[in-house]
Amino acid sequence: MAFSFLTQELAIDLGTANTIIIHNDKIVVDEPSIIAIDRNTDKPIAIGKKAMLMHGKTHENIRTIRPLRDGVIADFNAAEQMIRGMIKMTRPKNQLISPSLRMVVCIPSGSTEVEIRAVRDSSEHAGGRDVYMIYEPMAAALGIGIDVEAPEGSMVVDIGGGTTEIAVIALGGIVCNQSIRIAGDGFTNEIQQYMRHQHNIKIGERSAEDIKIHAGSAISDLESPPKPYEVRGPNLMTALPVEVLISSQEIAHCLDKSLAKIETAVLSVLEQTPPELYADIVKKGIFLTGGGALLRGLDTRLQNKINMPVHVSEGPLHAVARGTGIALKNIGKFPFLIR
């Protein structure tokens, strides 16, 4: 195609925690969904990793914004600037003409009309000419290699930053699904609260995230538990510095309520599943994707609760983005893309 430089095709996984952009089957952008804006001029100062370094450390002239909350756009202007900045990262520095964009963007399966329109408007304002949407569980299923158009049921549980998407997929459509707003960010929040109540220590979002990564666990009796993680911060009463060692057992106890809610949601989707598809799921098992799937022992916990095999997919962090990339290549073929 002679005019291929005039059209750029992008698959965007617009996540609450991270935004991933795929161009020509390659991940070209994988950055935290955060933007730092100058309060005086309203112009972006940094986007992605650079803005993340500033998060929680800014002075009054800079504010860091996470434009997505619970998987949907909470700050329209910041979201648009962030998408635009990330699209710019995909282009060579010396490119003069900005090509017209054709993109497929990922949205939570529980999105309302208004939320869908917000994503579409932000994408169009950021330069998208043809904007298609795909539901997250569908993208996740495509990304882990499930044949979504086959006449058999597959169940995907995608635990992202803002939402956990649970869906049963068959014949290229979502048969039954549930989208709950308990996910990675919720876990981080629980850890912050736990440290405050249990250890009288005040920690920020980034420290809580580090605890989750280094000592996070869904069950207290892991076969090979990680080393206890050292946390430093001010004591709430005295403001003097304290050091605490946090074990994976503590985090398993702290996340128990949130994980129980995810289990309940999975069971409720299984209740709505037609019996023929239910039989397929029992045979194939449930697939976990998203960053939350990396929580140690989560597959074991779900397996014990539901009595079905549970598999953590390969590269769960990028599954949704990979699936969005596959959808981009088959725009004409897949009937489940939303125009």
Short mmCIF file of C-alpha atoms in Angstrom, two decimals:
data_model
loop_
_atom_site.label_atom_id
_atom_site.label_comp_id
_atom_site.label_asym_id
_atom_site.label_seq_id
_atom_site.Cartn_x
_atom_site.Cartn_y
_atom_site.Cartn_z
CA MET A 1 0.00 0.00 0.00
CA ALA A 2 1.65 3.21 -1.20
CA PHE A 3 -0.07 5.41 1.38
CA SER A 4 0.68 3.21 4.37
CA PHE A 5 2.73 6.01 5.95
CA LEU A 6 -0.41 8.17 5.92
CA THR A 7 -2.34 5.69 8.08
CA GLN A 8 -1.01 4.28 11.28
CA GLU A 9 -2.72 1.30 12.89
CA LEU A 10 -2.54 1.05 16.68
CA ALA A 11 -3.97 -1.33 19.24
CA ILE A 12 -4.33 0.38 22.62
CA ASP A 13 -4.92 -1.32 25.95
CA LEU A 14 -5.97 1.71 27.97
CA GLY A 15 -5.60 0.38 31.50
CA THR A 16 -6.11 1.97 34.90
CA ALA A 17 -2.54 1.06 35.86
CA ASN A 18 -0.68 0.71 32.55
CA THR A 19 -1.27 1.68 28.94
CA ILE A 20 0.17 -0.58 26.27
CA ILE A 21 0.26 0.29 22.57
CA ILE A 22 0.94 -2.27 19.86
CA HIS A 23 2.01 -1.27 16.35
CA ASN A 24 2.92 -3.82 13.66
CA ASP A 25 2.62 -6.71 16.18
CA LYS A 26 5.23 -5.12 18.44
CA ILE A 27 4.68 -3.52 21.84
CA VAL A 28 5.95 0.00 21.19
CA VAL A 29 4.68 1.67 24.38
CA ASP A 30 4.28 0.08 27.80
CA GLU A 31 3.98 2.88 30.35
CA PRO A 32 2.09 3.57 33.58
CA SER A 33 -1.21 5.40 32.91
CA ILE A 34 -0.22 8.63 34.56
CA ILE A 35 0.51 12.18 33.45
CA ALA A 36 2.19 15.12 35.19
CA ILE A 37 0.67 18.50 34.33
CA ASP A 38 1.92 22.03 35.01
CA ARG A 39 -0.85 23.73 37.01
CA ASN A 40 -0.06 27.18 35.56
CA THR A 41 -0.15 26.31 31.86
CA ASP A 42 -2.14 23.03 31.90
CA LYS A 43 0.53 21.56 29.62
CA PRO A 44 1.88 18.05 30.20
CA ILE A 45 5.39 17.91 31.72
CA ALA A 46 5.84 14.14 31.72
CA ILE A 47 3.91 11.04 30.74
CA GLY A 48 4.23 7.41 31.80
CA LYS A 49 7.35 6.27 33.65
CA LYS A 50 8.72 9.81 34.06
CA ALA A 51 5.43 10.99 35.55
CA MET A 52 5.32 7.91 37.79
CA LEU A 53 8.66 8.93 39.33
CA MET A 54 7.05 12.24 40.28
CA HIS A 55 3.88 10.63 41.70
CA GLY A 56 3.48 11.52 45.37
CA LYS A 57 6.57 13.75 45.29
CA THR A 58 5.29 16.90 43.60
CA HIS A 59 5.17 20.55 44.71
CA GLU A 60 2.20 22.84 44.21
CA ASN A 61 2.94 23.78 40.58
CA ILE A 62 2.88 20.19 39.35
CA ARG A 63 0.10 17.69 39.73
CA THR A 64 0.22 14.05 38.73
CA ILE A 65 -3.06 12.63 37.47
CA ARG A 66 -4.11 9.06 36.83
CA PRO A 67 -6.85 9.80 34.27
CA LEU A 68 -8.47 6.37 34.58
CA ARG A 69 -10.23 5.16 37.69
CA ASP A 70 -11.87 1.74 37.88
CA GLY A 71 -11.13 1.11 34.21
CA VAL A 72 -13.01 4.18 32.96
CA ILE A 73 -11.95 7.72 32.14
CA ALA A 74 -12.30 9.93 35.20
CA ASP A 75 -10.44 12.99 33.91
CA PHE A 76 -11.29 13.67 30.30
CA ASN A 77 -8.71 16.35 29.55
CA ALA A 78 -5.82 14.46 31.18
CA ALA A 79 -6.81 11.23 29.41
CA GLU A 80 -6.74 12.94 26.04
CA GLN A 81 -3.33 14.51 26.67
CA MET A 82 -1.98 11.20 27.92
CA ILE A 83 -3.24 9.23 24.90
CA ARG A 84 -1.89 11.89 22.56
CA GLY A 85 1.52 11.84 24.28
CA MET A 86 1.72 8.06 24.17
CA ILE A 87 0.75 7.95 20.49
CA LYS A 88 3.56 10.45 19.86
CA MET A 89 5.99 7.98 21.48
CA THR A 90 5.16 5.45 18.74
CA ARG A 91 6.42 7.71 15.95
CA PRO A 92 9.95 8.39 14.77
CA LYS A 93 11.26 11.76 16.02
CA ASN A 94 11.81 13.15 12.51
CA GLN A 95 8.32 12.36 11.16
CA LEU A 96 6.76 15.55 9.84
CA ILE A 97 3.30 14.42 8.73
CA SER A 98 1.20 12.97 11.51
CA PRO A 99 -0.65 10.07 9.89
CA SER A 100 -4.36 9.47 10.38
CA LEU A 101 -4.93 6.78 12.97
CA ARG A 102 -6.95 3.63 12.90
CA MET A 103 -7.19 2.16 16.35
CA VAL A 104 -8.77 -0.54 18.44
CA VAL A 105 -9.15 0.42 22.11
CA CYS A 106 -9.97 -1.86 25.01
CA ILE A 107 -12.88 -1.15 27.40
CA PRO A 108 -14.25 -2.93 30.50
CA SER A 109 -17.19 -5.24 29.75
CA GLY A 110 -19.37 -3.39 32.23
CA SER A 111 -18.94 0.01 30.51
CA THR A 112 -22.02 2.19 30.15
CA GLU A 113 -22.85 4.09 26.94
CA VAL A 114 -21.45 7.27 28.50
CA GLU A 115 -18.18 5.59 29.45
CA ILE A 116 -17.82 4.10 25.97
CA ARG A 117 -18.42 7.52 24.44
CA ALA A 118 -15.77 9.06 26.72
CA VAL A 119 -13.15 6.60 25.43
CA ARG A 120 -14.23 7.16 21.82
CA ASP A 121 -14.14 10.98 22.17
CA SER A 122 -10.74 10.95 23.86
CA SER A 123 -9.35 8.67 21.14
CA GLU A 124 -10.80 10.82 18.35
CA HIS A 125 -9.48 14.04 19.93
CA ALA A 126 -6.06 12.40 20.16
CA GLY A 127 -6.10 11.90 16.37
CA GLY A 128 -8.02 8.66 15.81
CA ARG A 129 -9.95 8.63 12.53
CA ASP A 130 -11.32 5.08 12.73
CA VAL A 131 -11.89 4.05 16.33
CA TYR A 132 -13.07 0.56 17.23
CA MET A 133 -13.60 -0.84 20.71
CA ILE A 134 -13.25 -4.34 22.09
CA TYR A 135 -14.35 -5.63 25.47
CA GLU A 136 -11.45 -6.56 27.76
CA PRO A 137 -12.35 -10.22 28.46
CA MET A 138 -12.71 -10.78 24.70
CA ALA A 139 -9.28 -9.23 24.08
CA ALA A 140 -7.77 -11.25 26.92
CA ALA A 141 -9.18 -14.49 25.47
CA LEU A 142 -7.77 -13.65 22.03
CA GLY A 143 -4.42 -12.71 23.58
CA ILE A 144 -3.95 -16.05 25.35
CA GLY A 145 -4.75 -17.97 22.18
CA ILE A 146 -8.32 -19.11 22.83
CA ASP A 147 -10.34 -19.68 19.65
CA VAL A 148 -13.17 -17.29 20.59
CA GLU A 149 -15.31 -18.22 17.58
CA ALA A 150 -15.39 -21.93 18.41
CA PRO A 151 -18.72 -23.42 19.55
CA GLU A 152 -17.36 -24.17 23.02
CA GLY A 153 -17.22 -22.20 26.25
CA SER A 154 -14.09 -20.60 27.68
CA MET A 155 -13.90 -18.66 30.91
CA VAL A 156 -11.52 -15.77 31.39
CA VAL A 157 -10.86 -13.87 34.62
CA ASP A 158 -8.91 -10.70 33.87
CA ILE A 159 -7.70 -8.94 37.02
CA GLY A 160 -6.47 -5.53 35.92
CA GLY A 161 -5.68 -2.36 37.84
CA GLY A 162 -9.18 -0.94 38.16
CA THR A 163 -11.58 -3.78 37.36
CA THR A 164 -11.78 -7.55 37.44
CA GLU A 165 -13.51 -8.81 34.31
CA ILE A 166 -15.04 -12.27 34.41
CA ALA A 167 -16.60 -13.61 31.24
CA VAL A 168 -17.71 -16.81 29.54
CA ILE A 169 -17.04 -16.63 25.82
CA ALA A 170 -18.42 -18.79 23.01
CA LEU A 171 -19.13 -18.34 19.27
CA GLY A 172 -17.38 -14.96 19.11
CA GLY A 173 -19.50 -13.36 21.81
CA ILE A 174 -19.73 -12.90 25.58
CA VAL A 175 -22.40 -15.25 26.96
CA CYS A 176 -22.38 -14.00 30.54
CA ASN A 177 -20.06 -11.66 32.32
CA GLN A 178 -19.48 -9.55 35.37
CA SER A 179 -17.21 -6.58 35.85
CA ILE A 180 -16.38 -5.73 39.45
CA ARG A 181 -14.37 -2.77 40.68
CA ILE A 182 -12.05 -4.78 42.89
CA ALA A 183 -8.63 -5.30 41.34
CA GLY A 184 -4.95 -4.35 41.60
CA ASP A 185 -5.59 -0.79 42.80
CA GLY A 186 -8.00 -2.10 45.42
CA PHE A 187 -5.33 -4.50 46.69
CA THR A 188 -2.83 -1.64 46.92
CA ASN A 189 -5.35 0.41 48.87
CA GLU A 190 -6.05 -2.47 51.28
CA ILE A 191 -2.30 -2.79 51.94
CA GLN A 192 -2.08 0.95 52.71
CA GLN A 193 -4.99 0.68 55.17
CA TYR A 194 -3.55 -2.47 56.74
CA MET A 195 -0.16 -0.84 57.37
CA ARG A 196 -1.94 2.11 58.95
CA HIS A 197 -4.14 0.07 61.30
CA GLN A 198 -1.88 -2.85 62.05
CA HIS A 199 1.56 -1.25 62.19
CA ASN A 200 0.74 2.44 62.72
CA ILE A 201 2.86 3.34 59.71
CA LYS A 202 1.93 5.68 56.91
CA ILE A 203 2.91 4.61 53.39
CA GLY A 204 2.16 5.97 49.93
CA GLU A 205 0.61 4.29 46.92
CA ARG A 206 3.97 3.41 45.38
CA SER A 207 5.31 1.75 48.56
CA ALA A 208 2.08 -0.27 48.88
CA GLU A 209 2.49 -1.36 45.26
CA ASP A 210 6.08 -2.50 46.04
CA ILE A 211 4.86 -4.52 49.03
CA LYS A 212 2.23 -6.16 46.79
CA ILE A 213 4.87 -7.10 44.20
CA HIS A 214 7.54 -8.33 46.63
CA ALA A 215 5.45 -9.95 49.35
CA GLY A 216 1.97 -10.26 47.83
CA SER A 217 0.19 -13.57 48.23
CA ALA A 218 -3.35 -14.94 48.02
CA ILE A 219 -2.82 -17.87 50.40
CA SER A 220 -0.91 -18.01 53.67
CA ASP A 221 0.75 -21.40 53.11
CA LEU A 222 2.82 -20.87 49.98
CA GLU A 223 5.27 -23.63 49.00
CA SER A 224 8.14 -21.21 48.51
CA PRO A 225 7.17 -17.92 50.17
CA PRO A 226 9.08 -14.75 49.23
CA LYS A 227 11.44 -13.17 51.76
CA PRO A 228 9.77 -10.71 54.16
CA TYR A 229 9.82 -7.22 52.66
CA GLU A 230 11.21 -4.26 54.60
CA VAL A 231 8.96 -1.20 54.76
CA ARG A 232 10.06 2.19 56.01
CA GLY A 233 7.83 5.11 56.87
CA PRO A 234 6.74 7.55 59.57
CA ASN A 235 4.92 6.34 62.67
CA LEU A 236 1.39 7.80 62.65
CA MET A 237 1.54 8.90 66.30
CA THR A 238 5.09 10.20 66.65
CA ALA A 239 6.12 10.88 63.02
CA LEU A 240 9.43 9.15 63.83
CA PRO A 241 10.81 6.73 61.24
CA VAL A 242 9.93 3.05 61.65
CA GLU A 243 11.00 -0.11 59.87
CA VAL A 244 8.69 -3.10 59.60
CA LEU A 245 9.20 -6.51 58.00
CA ILE A 246 6.11 -7.67 56.13
CA SER A 247 5.59 -11.35 55.36
CA SER A 248 3.48 -12.88 52.61
CA GLN A 249 1.19 -14.42 55.28
CA GLU A 250 0.25 -10.95 56.48
CA ILE A 251 -0.56 -9.77 52.97
CA ALA A 252 -2.64 -12.91 52.32
CA HIS A 253 -4.63 -12.11 55.46
CA CYS A 254 -4.96 -8.44 54.46
CA LEU A 255 -6.22 -9.19 50.91
CA ASP A 256 -8.56 -11.97 52.03
CA LYS A 257 -11.80 -9.92 51.86
CA SER A 258 -11.12 -8.52 48.38
CA LEU A 259 -10.17 -11.94 47.02
CA ALA A 260 -13.31 -13.45 48.53
CA LYS A 261 -15.37 -10.89 46.56
CA ILE A 262 -13.62 -11.96 43.33
CA GLU A 263 -14.39 -15.61 44.16
CA THR A 264 -18.05 -14.75 44.72
CA ALA A 265 -18.19 -12.95 41.36
CA VAL A 266 -16.61 -15.93 39.57
CA LEU A 267 -19.17 -18.25 41.17
CA SER A 268 -22.04 -15.96 40.21
CA VAL A 269 -20.91 -15.96 36.55
CA LEU A 270 -20.66 -19.77 36.66
CA GLU A 271 -24.24 -19.86 38.01
CA GLN A 272 -25.48 -17.95 34.95
CA THR A 273 -23.55 -20.16 32.51
CA PRO A 274 -25.66 -22.50 30.32
CA PRO A 275 -25.00 -26.16 31.28
CA GLU A 276 -23.39 -27.15 27.94
CA LEU A 277 -20.83 -24.34 28.23
CA TYR A 278 -20.34 -25.12 31.92
CA ALA A 279 -19.23 -28.63 30.94
CA ASP A 280 -16.64 -27.15 28.53
CA ILE A 281 -15.27 -24.88 31.27
CA VAL A 282 -14.94 -27.77 33.75
CA LYS A 283 -12.94 -29.65 31.11
CA LYS A 284 -10.69 -26.75 30.03
CA GLY A 285 -10.43 -24.84 33.28
CA ILE A 286 -10.50 -21.12 34.00
CA PHE A 287 -7.84 -18.78 32.57
CA LEU A 288 -6.39 -15.97 34.68
CA THR A 289 -4.93 -12.91 32.96
CA GLY A 290 -4.04 -9.32 33.90
CA GLY A 291 -1.50 -8.09 36.44
CA GLY A 292 -3.54 -9.52 39.34
CA ALA A 293 -2.91 -13.04 37.98
CA LEU A 294 0.70 -12.60 39.12
CA LEU A 295 -0.38 -12.60 42.78
CA ARG A 296 1.31 -15.67 44.28
CA GLY A 297 -1.01 -18.59 45.01
CA LEU A 298 -4.12 -17.01 43.46
CA ASP A 299 -4.63 -19.94 41.07
CA THR A 300 -4.39 -22.41 43.98
CA ARG A 301 -6.86 -20.40 46.05
CA LEU A 302 -9.44 -20.25 43.23
CA GLN A 303 -8.92 -23.92 42.40
CA ASN A 304 -9.64 -24.96 46.00
CA LYS A 305 -12.74 -22.77 46.13
CA ILE A 306 -14.29 -23.72 42.77
CA ASN A 307 -13.01 -27.29 42.26
CA MET A 308 -11.94 -26.58 38.70
CA PRO A 309 -8.50 -26.30 37.12
CA VAL A 310 -7.26 -22.69 37.06
CA HIS A 311 -4.44 -21.68 34.71
CA VAL A 312 -2.37 -18.51 34.86
CA SER A 313 -1.81 -17.58 31.22
CA GLU A 314 1.64 -16.81 29.82
CA GLY A 315 2.60 -13.13 30.00
CA PRO A 316 -0.67 -12.18 31.76
CA LEU A 317 0.25 -8.46 31.84
CA HIS A 318 0.23 -8.21 28.05
CA ALA A 319 -2.58 -10.65 27.23
CA VAL A 320 -5.24 -7.95 26.72
CA ALA A 321 -2.88 -5.84 24.60
CA ARG A 322 -1.92 -8.84 22.44
CA GLY A 323 -5.59 -9.67 21.92
CA THR A 324 -6.33 -6.06 20.96
CA GLY A 325 -3.50 -6.34 18.42
CA ILE A 326 -5.07 -9.50 16.94
CA ALA A 327 -8.42 -7.72 16.72
CA LEU A 328 -6.75 -4.83 14.89
CA LYS A 329 -5.48 -7.20 12.19
CA ASN A 330 -8.93 -8.78 11.78
CA ILE A 331 -11.10 -5.66 11.89
CA GLY A 332 -13.33 -6.82 9.01
CA LYS A 333 -13.56 -10.40 10.29
CA PHE A 334 -14.53 -10.05 13.93
CA PRO A 335 -18.21 -9.13 14.42
CA PHE A 336 -17.75 -8.33 18.13
CA LEU A 337 -15.81 -5.07 17.61
CA ILE A 338 -17.83 -2.00 18.57
CA ARG A 339 -17.86 0.82 16.06
#
